[in-house]
Coordinates of C-alpha atoms in Angstrom, one line a residue:
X185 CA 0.0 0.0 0.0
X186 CA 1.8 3.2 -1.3
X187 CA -0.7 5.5 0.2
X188 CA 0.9 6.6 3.7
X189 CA -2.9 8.2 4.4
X190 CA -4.8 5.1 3.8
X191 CA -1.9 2.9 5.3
X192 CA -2.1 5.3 8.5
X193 CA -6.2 4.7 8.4
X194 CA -5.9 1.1 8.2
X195 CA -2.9 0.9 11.2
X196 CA -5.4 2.8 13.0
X197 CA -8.4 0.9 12.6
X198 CA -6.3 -2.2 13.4
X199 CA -4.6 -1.1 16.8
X200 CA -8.0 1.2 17.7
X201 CA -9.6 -3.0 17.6
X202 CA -6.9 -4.3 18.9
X203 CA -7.1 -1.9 22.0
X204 CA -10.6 -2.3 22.2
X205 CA -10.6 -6.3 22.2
X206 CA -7.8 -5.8 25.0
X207 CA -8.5 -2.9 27.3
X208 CA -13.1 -3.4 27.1
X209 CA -13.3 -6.9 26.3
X210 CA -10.6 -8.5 27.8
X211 CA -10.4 -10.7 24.9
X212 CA -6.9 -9.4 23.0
X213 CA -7.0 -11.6 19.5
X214 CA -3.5 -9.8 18.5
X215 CA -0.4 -10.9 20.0
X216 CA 1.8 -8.5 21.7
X217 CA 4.2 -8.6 19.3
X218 CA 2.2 -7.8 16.5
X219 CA 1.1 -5.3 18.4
X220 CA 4.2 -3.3 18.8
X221 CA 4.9 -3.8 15.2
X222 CA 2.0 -2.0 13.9
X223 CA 2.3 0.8 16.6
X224 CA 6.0 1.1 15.5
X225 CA 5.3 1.5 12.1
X226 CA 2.6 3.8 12.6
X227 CA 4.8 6.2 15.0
X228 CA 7.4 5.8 12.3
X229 CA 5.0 6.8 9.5
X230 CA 4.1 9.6 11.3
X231 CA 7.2 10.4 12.0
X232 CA 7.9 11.1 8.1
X233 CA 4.7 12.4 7.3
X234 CA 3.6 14.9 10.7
X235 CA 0.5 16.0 9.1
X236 CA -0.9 12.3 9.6
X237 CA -0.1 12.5 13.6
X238 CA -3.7 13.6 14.8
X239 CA -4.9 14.4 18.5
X240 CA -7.0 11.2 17.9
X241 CA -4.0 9.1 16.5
X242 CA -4.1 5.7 18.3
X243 CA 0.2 7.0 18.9
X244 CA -1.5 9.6 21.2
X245 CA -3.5 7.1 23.2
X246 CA -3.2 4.3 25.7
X247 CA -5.8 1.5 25.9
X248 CA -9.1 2.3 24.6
X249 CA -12.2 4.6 25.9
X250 CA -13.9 3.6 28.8
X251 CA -17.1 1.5 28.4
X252 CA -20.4 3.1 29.1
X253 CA -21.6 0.6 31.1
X254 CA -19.3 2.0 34.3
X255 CA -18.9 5.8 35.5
X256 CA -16.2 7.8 34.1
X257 CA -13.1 8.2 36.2
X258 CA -10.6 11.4 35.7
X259 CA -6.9 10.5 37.1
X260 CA -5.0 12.6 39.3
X261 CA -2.2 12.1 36.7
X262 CA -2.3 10.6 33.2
X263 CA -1.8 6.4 33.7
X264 CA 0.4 5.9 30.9
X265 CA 1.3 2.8 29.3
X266 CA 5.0 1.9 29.2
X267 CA 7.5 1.6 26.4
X268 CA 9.1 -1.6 25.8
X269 CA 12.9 -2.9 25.5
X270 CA 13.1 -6.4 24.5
X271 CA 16.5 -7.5 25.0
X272 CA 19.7 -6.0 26.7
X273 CA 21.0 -3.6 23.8
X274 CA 17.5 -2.0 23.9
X275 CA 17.7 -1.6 27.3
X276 CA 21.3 -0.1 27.0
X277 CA 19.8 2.4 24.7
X278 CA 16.8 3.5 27.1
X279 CA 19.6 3.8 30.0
X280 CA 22.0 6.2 27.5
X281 CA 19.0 8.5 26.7
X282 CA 17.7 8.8 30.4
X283 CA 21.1 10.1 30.6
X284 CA 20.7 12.2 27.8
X285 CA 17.6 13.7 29.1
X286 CA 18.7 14.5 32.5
X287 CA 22.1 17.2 32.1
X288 CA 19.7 20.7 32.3
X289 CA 20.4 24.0 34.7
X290 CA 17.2 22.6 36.4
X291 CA 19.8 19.9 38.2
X292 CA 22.4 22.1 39.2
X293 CA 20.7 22.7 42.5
X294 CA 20.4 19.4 43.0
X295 CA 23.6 17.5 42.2
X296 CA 23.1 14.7 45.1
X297 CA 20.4 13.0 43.2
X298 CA 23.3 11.6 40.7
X299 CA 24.8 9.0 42.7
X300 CA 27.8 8.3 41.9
X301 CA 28.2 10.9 39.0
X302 CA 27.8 10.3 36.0
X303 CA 25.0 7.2 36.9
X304 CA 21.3 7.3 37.4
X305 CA 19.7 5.2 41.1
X306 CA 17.5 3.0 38.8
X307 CA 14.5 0.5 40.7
X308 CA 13.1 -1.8 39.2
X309 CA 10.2 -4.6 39.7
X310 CA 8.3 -7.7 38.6
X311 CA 6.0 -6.9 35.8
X312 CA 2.6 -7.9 37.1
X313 CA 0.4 -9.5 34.2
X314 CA -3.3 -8.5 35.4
X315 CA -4.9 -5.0 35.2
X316 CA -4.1 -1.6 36.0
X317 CA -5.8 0.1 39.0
X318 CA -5.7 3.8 40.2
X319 CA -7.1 4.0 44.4
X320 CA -8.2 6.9 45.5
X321 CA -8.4 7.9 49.3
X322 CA -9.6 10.6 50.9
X323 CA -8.5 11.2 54.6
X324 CA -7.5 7.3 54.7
X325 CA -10.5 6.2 53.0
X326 CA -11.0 4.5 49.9
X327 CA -13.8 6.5 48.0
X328 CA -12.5 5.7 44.3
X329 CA -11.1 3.4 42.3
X330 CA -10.6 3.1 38.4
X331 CA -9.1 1.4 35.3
X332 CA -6.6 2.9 33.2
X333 CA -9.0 3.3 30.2
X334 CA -7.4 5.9 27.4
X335 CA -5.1 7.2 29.8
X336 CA -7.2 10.0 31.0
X337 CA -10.1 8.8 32.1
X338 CA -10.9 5.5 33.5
X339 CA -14.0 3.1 34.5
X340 CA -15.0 3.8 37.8
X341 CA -15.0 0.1 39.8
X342 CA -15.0 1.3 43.0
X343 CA -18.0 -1.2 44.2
X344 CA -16.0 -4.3 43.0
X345 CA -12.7 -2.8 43.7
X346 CA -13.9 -3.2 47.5
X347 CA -14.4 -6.9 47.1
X348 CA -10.7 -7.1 47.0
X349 CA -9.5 -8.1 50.2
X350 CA -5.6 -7.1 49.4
X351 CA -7.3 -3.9 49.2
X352 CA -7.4 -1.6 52.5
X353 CA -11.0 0.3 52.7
X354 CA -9.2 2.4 55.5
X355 CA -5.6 3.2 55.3
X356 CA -3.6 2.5 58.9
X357 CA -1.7 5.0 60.8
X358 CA -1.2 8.9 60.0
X359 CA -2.7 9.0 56.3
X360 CA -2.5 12.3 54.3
X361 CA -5.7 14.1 53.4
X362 CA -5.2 12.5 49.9
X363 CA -3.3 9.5 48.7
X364 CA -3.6 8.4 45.4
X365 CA -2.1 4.8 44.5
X366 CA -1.6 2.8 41.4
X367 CA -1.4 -1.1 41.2
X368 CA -2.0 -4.3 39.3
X369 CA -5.2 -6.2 40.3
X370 CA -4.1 -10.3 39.3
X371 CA -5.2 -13.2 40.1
X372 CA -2.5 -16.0 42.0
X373 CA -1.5 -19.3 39.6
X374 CA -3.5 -22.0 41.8
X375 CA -7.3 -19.4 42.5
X376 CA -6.9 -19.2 38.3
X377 CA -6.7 -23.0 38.2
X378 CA -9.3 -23.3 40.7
X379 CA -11.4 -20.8 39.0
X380 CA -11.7 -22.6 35.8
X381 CA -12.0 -25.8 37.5
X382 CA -15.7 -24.0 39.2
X383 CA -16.0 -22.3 35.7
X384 CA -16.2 -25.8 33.5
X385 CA -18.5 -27.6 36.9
X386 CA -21.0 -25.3 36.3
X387 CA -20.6 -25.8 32.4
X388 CA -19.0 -22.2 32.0
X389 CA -16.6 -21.2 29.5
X390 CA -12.9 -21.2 31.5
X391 CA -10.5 -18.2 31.2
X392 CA -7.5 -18.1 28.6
X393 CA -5.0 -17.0 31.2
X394 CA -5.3 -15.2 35.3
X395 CA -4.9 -11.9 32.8
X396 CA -8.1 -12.2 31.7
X397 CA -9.6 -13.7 34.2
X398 CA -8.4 -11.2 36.6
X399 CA -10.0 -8.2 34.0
X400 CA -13.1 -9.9 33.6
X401 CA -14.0 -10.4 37.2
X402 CA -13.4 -6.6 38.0
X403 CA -15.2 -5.2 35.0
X404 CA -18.5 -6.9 36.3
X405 CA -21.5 -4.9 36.6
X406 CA -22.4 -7.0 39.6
X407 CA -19.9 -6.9 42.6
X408 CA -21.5 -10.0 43.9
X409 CA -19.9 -11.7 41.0
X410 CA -16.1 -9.8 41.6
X411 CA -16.6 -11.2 45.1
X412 CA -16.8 -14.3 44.1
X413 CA -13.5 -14.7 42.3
X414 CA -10.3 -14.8 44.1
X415 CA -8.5 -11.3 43.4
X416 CA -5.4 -9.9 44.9
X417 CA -3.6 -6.6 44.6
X418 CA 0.0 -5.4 44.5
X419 CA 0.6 -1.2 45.1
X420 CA 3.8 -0.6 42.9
X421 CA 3.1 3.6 42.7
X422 CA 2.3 6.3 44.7
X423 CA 1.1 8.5 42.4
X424 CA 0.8 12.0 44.2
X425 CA 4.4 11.4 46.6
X426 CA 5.6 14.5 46.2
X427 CA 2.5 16.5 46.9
X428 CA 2.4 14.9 50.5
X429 CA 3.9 16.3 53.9
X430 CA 7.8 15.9 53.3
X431 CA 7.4 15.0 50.2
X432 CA 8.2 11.3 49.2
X433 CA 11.7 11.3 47.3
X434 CA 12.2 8.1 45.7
X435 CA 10.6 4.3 45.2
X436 CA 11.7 2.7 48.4
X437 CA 10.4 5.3 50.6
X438 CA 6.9 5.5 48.6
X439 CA 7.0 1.5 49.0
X440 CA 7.8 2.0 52.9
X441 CA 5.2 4.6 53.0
X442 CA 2.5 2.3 51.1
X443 CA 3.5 -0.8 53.4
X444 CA 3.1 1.6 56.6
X445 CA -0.7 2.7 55.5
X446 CA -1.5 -1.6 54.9
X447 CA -1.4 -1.9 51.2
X448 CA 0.3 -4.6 49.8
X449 CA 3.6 -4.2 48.2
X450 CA 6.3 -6.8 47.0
X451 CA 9.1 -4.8 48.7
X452 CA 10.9 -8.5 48.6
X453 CA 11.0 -7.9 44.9
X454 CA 12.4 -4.3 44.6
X455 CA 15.6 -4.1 43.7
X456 CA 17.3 -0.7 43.2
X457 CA 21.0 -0.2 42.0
X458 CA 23.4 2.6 40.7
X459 CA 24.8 0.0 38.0
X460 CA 22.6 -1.0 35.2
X461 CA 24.6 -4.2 35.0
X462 CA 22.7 -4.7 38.3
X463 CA 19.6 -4.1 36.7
X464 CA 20.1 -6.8 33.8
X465 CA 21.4 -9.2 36.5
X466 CA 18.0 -8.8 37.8
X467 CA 15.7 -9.4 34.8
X468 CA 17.8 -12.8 34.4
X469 CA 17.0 -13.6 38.0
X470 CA 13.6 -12.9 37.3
X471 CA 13.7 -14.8 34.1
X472 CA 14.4 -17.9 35.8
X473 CA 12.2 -18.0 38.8
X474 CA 9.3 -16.3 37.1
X475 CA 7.6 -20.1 36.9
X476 CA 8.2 -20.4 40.8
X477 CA 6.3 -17.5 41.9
X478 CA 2.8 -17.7 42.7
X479 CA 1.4 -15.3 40.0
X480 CA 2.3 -14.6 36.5
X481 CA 5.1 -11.9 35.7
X482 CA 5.6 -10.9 32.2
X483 CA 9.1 -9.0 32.7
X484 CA 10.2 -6.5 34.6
X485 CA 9.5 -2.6 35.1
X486 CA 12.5 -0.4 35.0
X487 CA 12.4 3.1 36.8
X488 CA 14.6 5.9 37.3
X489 CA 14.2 5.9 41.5
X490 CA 14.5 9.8 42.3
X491 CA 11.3 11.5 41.6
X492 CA 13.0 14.7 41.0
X493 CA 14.7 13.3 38.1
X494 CA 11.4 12.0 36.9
X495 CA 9.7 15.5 36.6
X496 CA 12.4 16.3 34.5
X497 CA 12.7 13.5 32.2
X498 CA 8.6 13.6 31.6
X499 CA 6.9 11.9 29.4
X500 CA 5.9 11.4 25.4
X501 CA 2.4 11.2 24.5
X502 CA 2.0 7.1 25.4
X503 CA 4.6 6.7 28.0
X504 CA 6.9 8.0 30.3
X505 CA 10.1 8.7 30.0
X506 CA 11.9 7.5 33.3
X507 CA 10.3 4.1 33.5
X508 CA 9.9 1.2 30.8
X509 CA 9.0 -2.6 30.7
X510 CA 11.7 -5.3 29.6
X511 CA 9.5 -8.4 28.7
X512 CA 10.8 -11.8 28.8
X513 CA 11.1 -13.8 25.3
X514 CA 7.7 -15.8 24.2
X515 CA 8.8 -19.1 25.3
X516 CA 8.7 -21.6 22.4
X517 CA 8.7 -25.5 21.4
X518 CA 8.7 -27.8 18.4
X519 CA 5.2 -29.6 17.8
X520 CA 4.1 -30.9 14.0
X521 CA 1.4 -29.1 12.4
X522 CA -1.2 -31.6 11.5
X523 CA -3.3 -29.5 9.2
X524 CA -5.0 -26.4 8.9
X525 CA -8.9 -26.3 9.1
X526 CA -11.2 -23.0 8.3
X527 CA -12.7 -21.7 11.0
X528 CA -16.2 -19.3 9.9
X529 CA -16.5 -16.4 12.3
X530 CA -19.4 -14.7 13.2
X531 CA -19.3 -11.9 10.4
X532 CA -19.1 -14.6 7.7
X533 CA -14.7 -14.3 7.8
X534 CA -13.0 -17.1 6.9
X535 CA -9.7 -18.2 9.1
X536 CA -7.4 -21.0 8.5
X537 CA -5.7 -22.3 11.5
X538 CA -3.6 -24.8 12.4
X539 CA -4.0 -27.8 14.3
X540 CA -1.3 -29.0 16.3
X541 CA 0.2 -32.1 18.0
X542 CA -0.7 -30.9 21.4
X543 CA 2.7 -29.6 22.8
X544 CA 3.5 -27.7 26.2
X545 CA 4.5 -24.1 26.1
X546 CA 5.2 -22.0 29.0
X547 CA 3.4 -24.7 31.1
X548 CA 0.5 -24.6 29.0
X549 CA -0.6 -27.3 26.4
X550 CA -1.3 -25.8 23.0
X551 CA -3.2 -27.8 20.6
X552 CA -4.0 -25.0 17.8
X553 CA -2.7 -21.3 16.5
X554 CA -4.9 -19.0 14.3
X555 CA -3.2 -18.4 10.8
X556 CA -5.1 -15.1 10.3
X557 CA -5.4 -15.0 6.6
X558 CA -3.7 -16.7 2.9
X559 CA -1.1 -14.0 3.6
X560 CA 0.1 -14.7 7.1
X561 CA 0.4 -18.5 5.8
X562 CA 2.2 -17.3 2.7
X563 CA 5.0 -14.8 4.8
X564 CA 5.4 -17.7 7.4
X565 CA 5.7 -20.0 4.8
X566 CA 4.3 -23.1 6.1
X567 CA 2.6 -26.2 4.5
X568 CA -0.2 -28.7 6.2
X569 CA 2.3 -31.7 7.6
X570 CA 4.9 -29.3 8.6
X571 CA 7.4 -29.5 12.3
X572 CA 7.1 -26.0 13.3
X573 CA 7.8 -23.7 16.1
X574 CA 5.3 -22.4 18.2
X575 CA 5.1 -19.5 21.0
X576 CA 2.8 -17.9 23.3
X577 CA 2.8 -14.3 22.1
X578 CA 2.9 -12.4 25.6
X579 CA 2.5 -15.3 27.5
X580 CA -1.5 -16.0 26.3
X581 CA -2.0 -16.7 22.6
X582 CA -0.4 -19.1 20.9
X583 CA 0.9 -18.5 17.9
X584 CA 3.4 -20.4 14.8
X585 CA 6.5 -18.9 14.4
X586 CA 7.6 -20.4 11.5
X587 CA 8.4 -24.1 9.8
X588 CA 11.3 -26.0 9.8
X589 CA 12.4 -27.2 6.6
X590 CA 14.9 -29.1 7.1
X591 CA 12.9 -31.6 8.6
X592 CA 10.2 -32.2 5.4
X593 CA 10.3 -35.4 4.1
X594 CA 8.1 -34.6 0.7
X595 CA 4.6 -35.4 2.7
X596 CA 3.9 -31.3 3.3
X597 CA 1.1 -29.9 1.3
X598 CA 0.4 -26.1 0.9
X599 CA -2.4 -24.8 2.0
X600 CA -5.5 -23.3 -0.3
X601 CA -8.1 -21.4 1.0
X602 CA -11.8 -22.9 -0.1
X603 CA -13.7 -21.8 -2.7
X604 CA -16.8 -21.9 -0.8
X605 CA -17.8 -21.1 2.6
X606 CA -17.7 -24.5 5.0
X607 CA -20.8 -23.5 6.7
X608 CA -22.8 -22.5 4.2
X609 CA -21.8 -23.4 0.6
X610 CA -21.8 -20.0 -0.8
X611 CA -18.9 -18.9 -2.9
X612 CA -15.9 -17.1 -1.4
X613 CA -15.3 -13.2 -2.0
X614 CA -12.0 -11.4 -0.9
X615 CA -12.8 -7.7 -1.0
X616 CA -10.4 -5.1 -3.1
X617 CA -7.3 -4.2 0.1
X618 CA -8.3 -6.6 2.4
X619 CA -6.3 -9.7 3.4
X620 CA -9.7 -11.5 4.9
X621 CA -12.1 -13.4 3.1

């Protein structure tokens, strides 16, 4: 597609779904890869043509509008999402322009807060893989509580958000007049296993992953229903610290603080270092016990630790400056691809996917991948009878990386999409610039 404005409308319309099936329906059908690549190439597009970079560019947004079904939330502060580095070189590069963005005359009076000079304090954290929560309370007492939604404003879940019993209703001890705290609502490995074990008793569909089932169970409409599923709560970020009385200074204190007033934080967790070496030594660590802890961790959160130097460094329309996320590799194994089947959607689309010799992934045993469309199955290159690798995108949908070839033995068949519709008989019609059918 040569047009850069109807490429830019189709990225949009693609990451606007994508964000919607994510952040409202807890249902994401894109993998988090795939993701990022068509949010990098749509920052990159507008990048060399400005005029296409809207207000209401999906670039300028994080997650998708609140849902009408729950009351509009404004933050205290925008709840951005989080730029990520996926390996150690990226991370290297995030590290050199922190340092970049930090030399200014605003710093002068401050020269402490570079410890030792010429180095940034950096904290970092397990990357909790549930759903972002902002807590408000008011003279120690809880009286809001929201999603992310687009950044700005969230869903108010306050009456579900109560059911939470990680959550204090009443902070302990000396509480300011306002204290404003962001966390990750998730759901603990074994209450997701038990979970789906009630869900498929009572003949109920069960969960994908604790992601979604810890989303689903706090966007109920029924707080009966959220008190019924087993939800926990980790504090990682005191949003308003240096509006309180002294002022908060850095991420252990605002984790001391948080402990003090009863809200749970993984202080075990936190590790903070002058030395990004430290850092990566940390993410390995992490890495390798990430299957040992009792919830699921897709990486690690990175964070320049003095405030100070956070108001300086600021933010970019999606995400902060001063913090990002390195994610953890998919984890991947070698299963044979039995052959591809159409599955007929709901609006009549037709999607190959692939059925697999069931293998284990990540813990979990995945039998079958979507394909997408004739196009994916052309770029991965893969034929019906194929030994191929497999991943699960983000942790949660699994996905075919790619054959191997070197293990055909002449029985592979390519795959060709039917000429008429499995359900219903009718002929098959790609439209002009689509890739469905």
């Amino acid at each position: 597609m040569d047009d850069p404005s109807a490429r830019h409308r189709e990225l949009s319309r693609l990451i606007e779904e994508a964000n919607r099936r994510y952040y409202l329906d807890d249902n994401p059908e894109l993998t988090d890869a795939r993701y990022d690549e068509l949010m990098r190439e749509l920052i990159e597009l507008e990048r060399k043509h400005p005029e296409l970079a809207t207000p209401d560019s999906p670039s300028q947004r994080v997650g998708a509008a609140p849902s009408e079904r729950f009351e509009p939330v404004r933050h205290h502060a925008p709840m951005l999402s989080l730029a990520n580095v996926l390996d150690a070189s990226e991370f290297a590069e995030w590290y050199r322009r922190v340092l970049e963005g930090l030399p200014s005359e605003r710093l002068q009076a401050q020269p402490d807060i570079f410890q030792p000079p010429g180095k940034v304090r950096l904290a970092a954290e397990p990357k909790y893989d549930g759903l972002a929560l902002e807590l408000f309370y008011s003279d120690g007492v809880l009286v809001q509580a929201s999603t992310r939604g687009d950044g700005a404003t969230g869903e108010g879940v306050l009456a579900n958000v109560r059911t939470i019993r990680a959550v204090p209703l009443r902070l302990r001890g000396q509480a300011p007049p306002l204290a404003v705290v962001a966390g990750e609502a998730y759901m603990r490995k074994d209450d997701f296993a038990g979970l789906n074990r009630r869900q498929e008793e009572a003949g109920g569909k069960p969960f994908a992953n604790p992601r979604n089932a810890a989303a689903g169970s706090l966007r109920q409409l029924d707080p009966r229903v959220t008190a019924s599923r087993p939800l926990c709560f980790f504090a990682y970020h005191l949003v308003n610290a240096e509006e309180l009385t002294p002022p908060v200074v850095d991420q252990g204190e605002a984790f001391e603080k948080m402990a003090a007033w009863g809200l749970p934080v993984n202080r075990e967790l936190l590790a903070v270092h002058d030395d990004p070496a430290r850092i990566a030594d940390f993410y390995l660590r992490m890495s390798e016990k990430r299957h040992d802890l009792p919830y699921e961790i897709d990486g690690i959160v990175v964070k320049v630790d003095r405030l100070a130097l956070r108001d300086v460094l600021g933010a970019v329309a999606r995400s902060p400056r001063w913090a990002v996320a390195w994610k953890f590799p998919p984890e991947r194994a070698v299963t044979r691809l039995k052959r591809i089947k159409v599955s007929v959607g709901r609006t009549g689309v037709l999607t190959p996917v692939a059925e697999l010799e069931p293998v284990k992934v990540g813990g979990v045993t995945v039998s079958s991948a979507s394909l997408h469309n004739s196009d994916e199955i052309e770029r991965l290159g893969v034929l019906a009878g194929d030994w191929v690798e497999v991943q699960r995108a983000g942790d949660v949908i699994p996905e075919v990386v790619g054959p191997l070839p070197e293990r055909r033995d002449g029985s592979q068949r390519p795959f060709v999409m039917p000429g008429s519709c499995p359900a219903c008989g009718e002929p098959v019609v790609r439209l002009p610039e689509e890739v469905a059918v």
